[in-house]
XYZ file of C-alpha atoms in Angstrom:
368
model
C -0.006 -0.009 0.031
C 1.286 3.426 -0.904
C 1.395 6.153 1.745
C 0.781 9.808 1.188
C 4.352 10.923 1.993
C 7.410 10.639 -0.301
C 8.079 7.383 1.490
C 6.101 4.469 0.055
C 4.879 2.345 2.972
C 3.762 -1.230 2.503
C 1.405 -3.072 4.835
C 1.277 -6.840 4.660
C -2.089 -8.574 4.541
C -1.684 -9.897 8.103
C -1.742 -6.308 9.398
C 1.898 -6.045 10.383
C 3.510 -2.747 11.323
C 4.368 -0.429 8.423
C 7.823 -0.380 6.847
C 9.045 2.469 4.592
C 11.293 2.749 1.494
C 12.165 5.866 -0.460
C 11.024 6.190 -4.052
C 10.879 9.111 -6.442
C 8.954 7.275 -9.160
C 5.698 5.348 -9.157
C 5.800 1.515 -9.180
C 6.149 -0.156 -12.557
C 2.637 -1.598 -12.133
C 1.266 1.957 -12.311
C 2.873 2.493 -15.687
C 1.986 -0.794 -17.347
C -1.763 -1.081 -16.876
C -3.676 -2.434 -19.883
C -5.793 0.286 -21.618
C -8.469 -1.744 -23.350
C -10.994 -1.133 -20.559
C -12.069 2.007 -18.714
C -9.732 2.658 -15.775
C -11.741 3.045 -12.617
C -10.293 4.055 -9.211
C -12.241 3.319 -6.008
C -12.075 5.472 -2.887
C -13.477 4.162 0.421
C -12.473 3.227 3.927
C -14.893 1.539 6.414
C -16.600 -1.835 6.319
C -19.650 -0.505 4.452
C -17.375 0.697 1.667
C -15.975 -2.828 1.274
C -19.407 -4.019 0.062
C -19.263 -1.473 -2.772
C -15.699 -2.509 -3.625
C -16.846 -6.157 -3.688
C -19.625 -5.298 -6.182
C -17.109 -3.540 -8.383
C -14.660 -6.441 -8.215
C -17.441 -8.836 -9.254
C -18.659 -6.607 -12.046
C -15.149 -5.988 -13.422
C -14.472 -9.717 -13.623
C -17.521 -10.341 -15.889
C -16.597 -11.305 -19.532
C -18.387 -8.259 -20.940
C -17.057 -5.785 -18.290
C -16.482 -2.250 -19.521
C -13.942 -1.383 -16.819
C -11.112 -2.533 -14.618
C -10.149 -1.381 -11.112
C -6.904 0.491 -11.701
C -6.286 1.466 -8.063
C -7.822 1.863 -4.645
C -7.468 4.932 -2.370
C -8.266 4.556 1.319
C -7.480 6.018 4.721
C -3.986 5.332 6.179
C -3.546 2.416 8.560
C -4.584 3.325 12.113
C -4.826 1.941 15.609
C -8.073 -0.024 16.062
C -9.668 -2.412 18.499
C -8.731 -2.614 22.155
C -5.002 -3.161 21.569
C -4.886 -0.156 19.257
C -2.879 -2.326 16.867
C -1.993 -0.473 13.667
C -4.094 -2.019 10.914
C -5.082 -1.265 7.334
C -8.548 0.185 6.713
C -11.280 -2.412 6.149
C -11.295 -1.529 2.430
C -7.511 -2.026 2.151
C -7.695 -5.351 3.970
C -10.590 -6.521 1.834
C -8.736 -5.557 -1.382
C -5.657 -7.533 -0.324
C -7.826 -10.472 0.666
C -9.346 -10.412 -2.803
C -5.867 -10.589 -4.303
C -5.623 -6.942 -5.389
C -1.959 -5.775 -5.782
C -0.865 -3.972 -2.624
C 1.201 -1.498 -4.670
C -2.027 -0.225 -6.228
C -3.547 0.626 -2.842
C -2.880 4.268 -1.980
C -3.169 5.521 1.627
C -2.623 9.315 1.549
C -3.284 11.267 4.766
C -4.787 13.915 2.448
C -5.891 13.490 -1.109
C -4.216 16.767 -2.093
C -0.685 15.657 -1.330
C 1.596 16.259 -4.318
C 3.375 12.927 -3.936
C 0.054 11.090 -4.109
C -1.314 13.220 -6.968
C 1.789 12.663 -9.097
C 1.434 8.877 -8.844
C -2.300 9.171 -9.309
C -1.901 11.073 -12.584
C 0.322 8.334 -14.018
C -2.648 5.963 -13.766
C -4.657 8.204 -16.132
C -7.943 7.254 -14.392
C -11.054 7.775 -16.361
C -13.606 7.490 -13.523
C -13.387 7.603 -9.730
C -16.048 6.081 -7.471
C -16.217 7.185 -3.771
C -18.161 5.538 -0.951
C -17.460 6.780 2.612
C -13.850 7.614 1.767
C -13.575 10.037 4.689
C -11.308 12.630 3.019
C -12.091 15.893 1.249
C -11.226 15.749 -2.457
C -9.535 18.963 -3.602
C -9.973 20.538 -7.027
C -6.526 19.214 -8.104
C -7.834 15.682 -7.553
C -11.204 16.199 -9.192
C -9.605 17.466 -12.411
C -7.655 14.191 -12.971
C -10.304 11.563 -13.887
C -11.543 12.406 -17.408
C -15.096 11.167 -16.714
C -15.291 12.723 -13.261
C -15.893 11.353 -9.773
C -19.175 9.785 -8.705
C -20.169 9.384 -5.028
C -22.543 6.910 -3.348
C -24.234 9.029 -0.653
C -26.590 7.411 1.864
C -29.417 9.960 1.751
C -31.899 11.415 -0.670
C -29.890 14.442 -1.775
C -30.062 17.390 -1.220
C -31.200 16.135 2.235
C -28.509 15.357 4.768
C -25.379 16.587 3.049
C -22.361 15.905 5.183
C -20.382 13.356 7.214
C -23.255 11.685 9.120
C -26.365 11.481 6.913
C -27.673 8.200 8.302
C -27.132 9.166 11.951
C -28.763 12.580 11.521
C -31.703 11.053 9.646
C -32.329 8.592 12.409
C -32.030 11.393 15.000
C -34.817 13.165 13.135
C -36.959 10.044 13.244
C -37.467 9.837 9.432
C -39.529 6.971 8.086
C -38.130 7.304 4.530
C -34.562 7.755 3.466
C -32.505 6.401 0.550
C -29.274 6.487 -1.377
C -28.068 8.848 -4.129
C -25.537 8.538 -6.907
C -24.099 11.956 -7.637
C -21.176 13.610 -9.315
C -18.660 15.073 -6.888
C -18.038 18.785 -6.934
C -16.007 21.041 -4.710
C -19.076 21.974 -2.604
C -19.939 19.232 -0.141
C -22.376 16.629 -1.563
C -23.818 19.244 -3.922
C -23.161 17.688 -7.338
C -25.800 16.694 -9.961
C -27.683 13.528 -9.015
C -27.559 10.675 -11.547
C -30.012 8.405 -9.757
C -31.514 7.731 -6.331
C -33.495 5.038 -4.614
C -35.895 5.501 -1.714
C -35.960 3.107 1.278
C -38.738 2.866 3.880
C -37.477 2.185 7.444
C -39.118 1.243 10.711
C -38.701 2.635 14.256
C -36.134 0.023 15.300
C -33.415 -0.114 12.683
C -30.113 1.223 14.013
C -27.379 3.183 12.215
C -25.016 0.204 11.450
C -27.801 -1.844 9.892
C -29.167 1.099 7.909
C -25.690 2.051 6.641
C -25.190 -1.528 5.454
C -28.586 -1.567 3.768
C -28.087 1.783 2.001
C -24.620 1.016 0.678
C -25.846 -2.377 -0.559
C -28.598 -0.610 -2.438
C -26.101 2.012 -3.616
C -23.843 -0.715 -5.008
C -26.692 -2.102 -7.089
C -27.600 1.382 -8.271
C -24.001 2.048 -9.278
C -23.578 -1.170 -11.249
C -26.807 -0.404 -13.132
C -25.722 3.146 -13.966
C -22.079 2.471 -14.859
C -22.753 1.952 -18.648
C -24.507 5.339 -18.813
C -21.639 6.974 -16.891
C -19.107 5.481 -19.304
C -21.000 6.503 -22.417
C -21.664 10.056 -21.115
C -25.422 9.853 -21.019
C -25.450 9.933 -17.217
C -23.891 13.410 -17.231
C -26.568 14.586 -19.609
C -29.489 13.237 -17.517
C -28.100 14.110 -14.070
C -30.267 16.632 -12.243
C -28.900 19.677 -10.421
C -29.765 19.741 -6.726
C -32.130 22.393 -5.332
C -29.829 24.026 -2.783
C -32.801 25.702 -1.104
C -33.982 22.292 0.060
C -30.577 21.154 1.353
C -30.119 20.063 4.982
C -26.865 19.399 6.716
C -25.585 16.287 8.496
C -22.473 17.317 10.435
C -20.080 14.877 12.027
C -21.230 13.247 15.242
C -19.212 14.122 18.380
C -18.766 12.089 21.569
C -20.260 14.923 23.593
C -23.618 14.269 21.948
C -23.814 10.764 23.384
C -25.303 11.692 26.716
C -29.057 11.185 27.211
C -31.114 13.858 28.938
C -34.272 12.400 30.380
C -36.089 15.679 30.442
C -36.579 15.127 26.662
C -39.388 13.144 25.123
C -38.803 9.379 25.107
C -39.078 9.156 21.296
C -36.256 11.679 20.915
C -34.083 9.580 23.190
C -35.038 6.294 21.401
C -34.060 7.850 18.105
C -30.727 8.940 19.522
C -29.950 5.391 20.712
C -30.664 4.112 17.217
C -28.653 6.855 15.567
C -25.548 6.480 17.754
C -25.454 2.684 17.883
C -22.032 1.489 16.965
C -20.322 4.823 17.602
C -20.238 6.749 19.854
C -23.052 4.984 21.641
C -25.426 6.612 24.142
C -24.736 7.034 27.840
C -26.593 7.987 30.990
C -25.637 8.491 34.626
C -27.885 6.993 37.269
C -27.824 6.849 41.077
C -27.871 3.452 42.820
C -29.489 3.725 46.286
C -29.057 1.206 49.096
C -32.292 1.466 51.101
C -30.785 -0.348 54.074
C -27.518 1.578 54.538
C -28.736 4.837 52.946
C -25.634 4.939 50.678
C -25.760 5.845 47.010
C -23.373 5.567 44.127
C -23.430 7.186 40.745
C -22.774 4.836 37.817
C -22.446 5.360 34.092
C -24.521 3.147 31.844
C -24.196 2.694 28.142
C -27.683 2.377 26.733
C -27.692 -0.283 23.979
C -31.257 -0.798 22.832
C -34.596 0.825 23.706
C -38.198 1.372 22.740
C -40.797 3.929 23.612
C -42.935 2.872 26.599
C -46.513 2.496 25.544
C -48.133 2.351 28.985
C -49.108 5.666 30.590
C -48.895 4.484 34.203
C -45.994 6.656 35.355
C -47.135 8.552 38.449
C -45.987 12.049 39.258
C -44.273 10.856 42.431
C -42.225 8.356 40.419
C -40.714 10.757 37.920
C -37.203 10.244 39.279
C -37.444 6.539 39.943
C -36.257 3.962 37.405
C -38.656 0.990 37.499
C -38.480 -2.523 36.183
C -41.353 -4.124 34.331
C -41.664 -7.105 31.971
C -37.923 -7.314 31.230
C -37.292 -3.586 30.793
C -35.911 -0.703 32.791
C -38.459 2.099 32.640
C -36.963 5.608 32.563
C -39.454 8.433 33.041
C -38.903 11.140 30.442
C -40.163 14.598 29.523
C -43.778 15.280 28.663
C -45.069 12.340 30.714
C -43.350 9.834 28.385
C -41.129 6.928 29.331
C -38.322 4.969 27.714
C -37.946 1.247 27.961
C -34.293 0.279 28.161
C -33.760 -3.351 27.014
C -29.997 -3.736 27.108
C -27.242 -1.902 28.978
C -23.505 -2.063 29.505
C -21.352 -1.045 32.463
C -17.843 0.313 31.790
C -15.480 -2.566 31.049
C -18.290 -5.161 31.163
C -20.299 -7.072 28.589
C -23.705 -6.044 27.284
C -26.528 -7.500 29.387
C -30.267 -7.420 29.147
C -32.286 -5.367 31.569
C -33.393 -8.401 33.632
C -29.779 -9.468 34.340
C -28.816 -5.906 35.269
C -31.821 -5.468 37.586
C -31.129 -8.802 39.302
C -27.535 -7.738 39.838
C -28.725 -4.741 41.907
C -29.798 -7.118 44.688
C -32.640 -4.938 45.954
C -30.958 -1.582 45.422
C -33.004 1.150 43.820
C -32.208 3.214 40.715
C -32.906 6.905 40.232
C -32.183 9.033 37.196
C -29.958 12.104 37.524
């Protein structure tokens, strides 16, 4: 895999630590690519992007394929998991597992680095496809592929432009979302839309599942539209976005993960769904020992919830966390209540509400 610096770093497929070697020219494989098919470059990083790459690998291997994957661009290796071991991005690892040449996997810290752009130009890419790449593409980059750059974006553009479209949509409690195929321009997610597909969702799907679903649909949409992109008709039919209808989906921050129980239960339930995976949702509660009169404050990670449908919360119980039919019942704003089905204490495994309640051994819970 090629790093963004003048040093070309290679990562082995078993996720070893990086080693560097100086080079002033691009690898020979960059200069000897066959030119009978359209040269496509894929840009993506997380697991959901790997599903798009897989669809492209499969389509490119078909006997009548119009294109080949000339290179892959992804985020640099980083520390992941509990041990913070330096590992390639999921896309890079998937590409190596599929037998893709490691010297054609680029890992620039920024897509505007001159060392990366000089090697990228040698490829003479005709089309770039992006799917959750995670890096801003500068004008210098966008000018290189002759047929442009097309992005798979998990929302119905111009709605939810930005880094967290799925999470922000779930926060808003939408019942309909979708995926868009759009040309990339310098303004964030504002390019002409080639095609889109609507998806109906229920009140229980969480962000990781919805991301997976939308990128799977986006992969199918991309494969269907590739012939029109290659022959130029996609550019002619692509529709400009109505900027007046645009909404923004800024990056999620860890500070947003705290639950405030003075809000309506549905707002909190949507937040749990939206932040599932990362950063999760947290709450502080007080544990009271009725015998000794002692109390401790603990932090709970709230894993799964639903809106409580029974209006039996009494005014005198608005601070008490109850247990009923396998759920912790948190009183919330507006007379609503949230059923918490699964929780996790710091450093512990996820447990269901029954197991957690039994572990209290008669102690009471109060919300803070």
